[in-house]
Amino acid sequence: MIKHLGLKAYGKINLGLDVLRKREDGYHEVRMIMQTVGLYDRIDLVCCSEPGIKVETNLYYLPNNENNLVYQAAKLLMDEFGIKHGVGIKLKKFIPVAAGMAGGSSDAAAVLFGVNRMFGLGLSMEQLMERGVRIGADVPYCIMRGTALSEGIGEVLTPLTAMPQCQVLIAKPALSVSTRFVYENLHADKLKTQDHPDIDGMVNAIEKGDLCKVAGLLGNVLETVTIPAYPVIGHIKEAMTRYGAAGTLMSGSGPTVFGLFTNPKTAAAAYEQLRHGRDSGLAKQVYLTNFYNRRES
């Protein structure tokens, strides 16, 4: 048994996101290209002699009970395997909250990995992914990480060739977007053909290592709902393009926007403009990072 584990929970962006249909169970059938980025939350797991799960976070508004996905992740494995010890979870958030970057899902994935290792449960990555989908559709991907095609409700995953490295500028405006609102207002059957991203074309470009073509194919069908409701998302995309991004896109249901840059100096200058310069009022949180392609935790 391991007494303490320090973990990193990496955020993700969607290089492509298409919605095919709404299923009878209320979920939406999707096709997405998922990509892990170098921005991460820190999680400390501590084994305690006293039973129970205790959660601490650095953000006062996050729940520290069963409403937090890290609590649910720990409980899922501890209940299944009858673990009598307790676990303390200290979560330090850096990934923007409610931002379309799967921060909560990634935190849950890290805790699943950590509890499995701490108590020597012997579960494989695939077995952890099977359990993770009970917590959220993005959790299996956050366990696997890297570049992947995601289908079904997000739980059917096909690993892809790692993306060529580049700089990723991430900007989140001072607002939160309800994923439920976005999907309830998306009418996939009424969308024009050009609103749907070319997922197959992007898979082909990724397999060829063609970063410029990937940047040109970035697409997210949810932008048709979120940008009209929150125009600042479009303004951030326009600013990143103006500062030299090879491509920009809203991640997930938003409101986070990312830009891909092939020149480090151009990326750094764009970061400064959004962080401190003429467009500093557009985004509350701005980060400059890159792709993270290691699959093992």
JSON list of C-alpha atoms in Angstrom, two decimals, residues 16 59 106 166 173 207 220 243 251 275:
[
{"chain": "A", "resi": 16, "resn": "GLY", "atom": "CA", "xyz": [-12.82, 18.51, -34.15]},
{"chain": "A", "resi": 59, "resn": "LEU", "atom": "CA", "xyz": [-11.45, 27.00, -5.03]},
{"chain": "A", "resi": 106, "resn": "SER", "atom": "CA", "xyz": [-9.52, 14.55, -15.92]},
{"chain": "A", "resi": 166, "resn": "CYS", "atom": "CA", "xyz": [3.15, 23.16, -31.59]},
{"chain": "A", "resi": 173, "resn": "PRO", "atom": "CA", "xyz": [-13.53, 34.62, -21.04]},
{"chain": "A", "resi": 207, "resn": "GLU", "atom": "CA", "xyz": [-1.91, 10.24, -39.55]},
{"chain": "A", "resi": 220, "resn": "ASN", "atom": "CA", "xyz": [-16.76, 22.44, -33.77]},
{"chain": "A", "resi": 243, "resn": "TYR", "atom": "CA", "xyz": [-1.96, 37.57, -33.97]},
{"chain": "A", "resi": 251, "resn": "SER", "atom": "CA", "xyz": [-13.16, 23.65, -27.18]},
{"chain": "A", "resi": 275, "resn": "ARG", "atom": "CA", "xyz": [-2.83, 38.73, -21.23]}
]
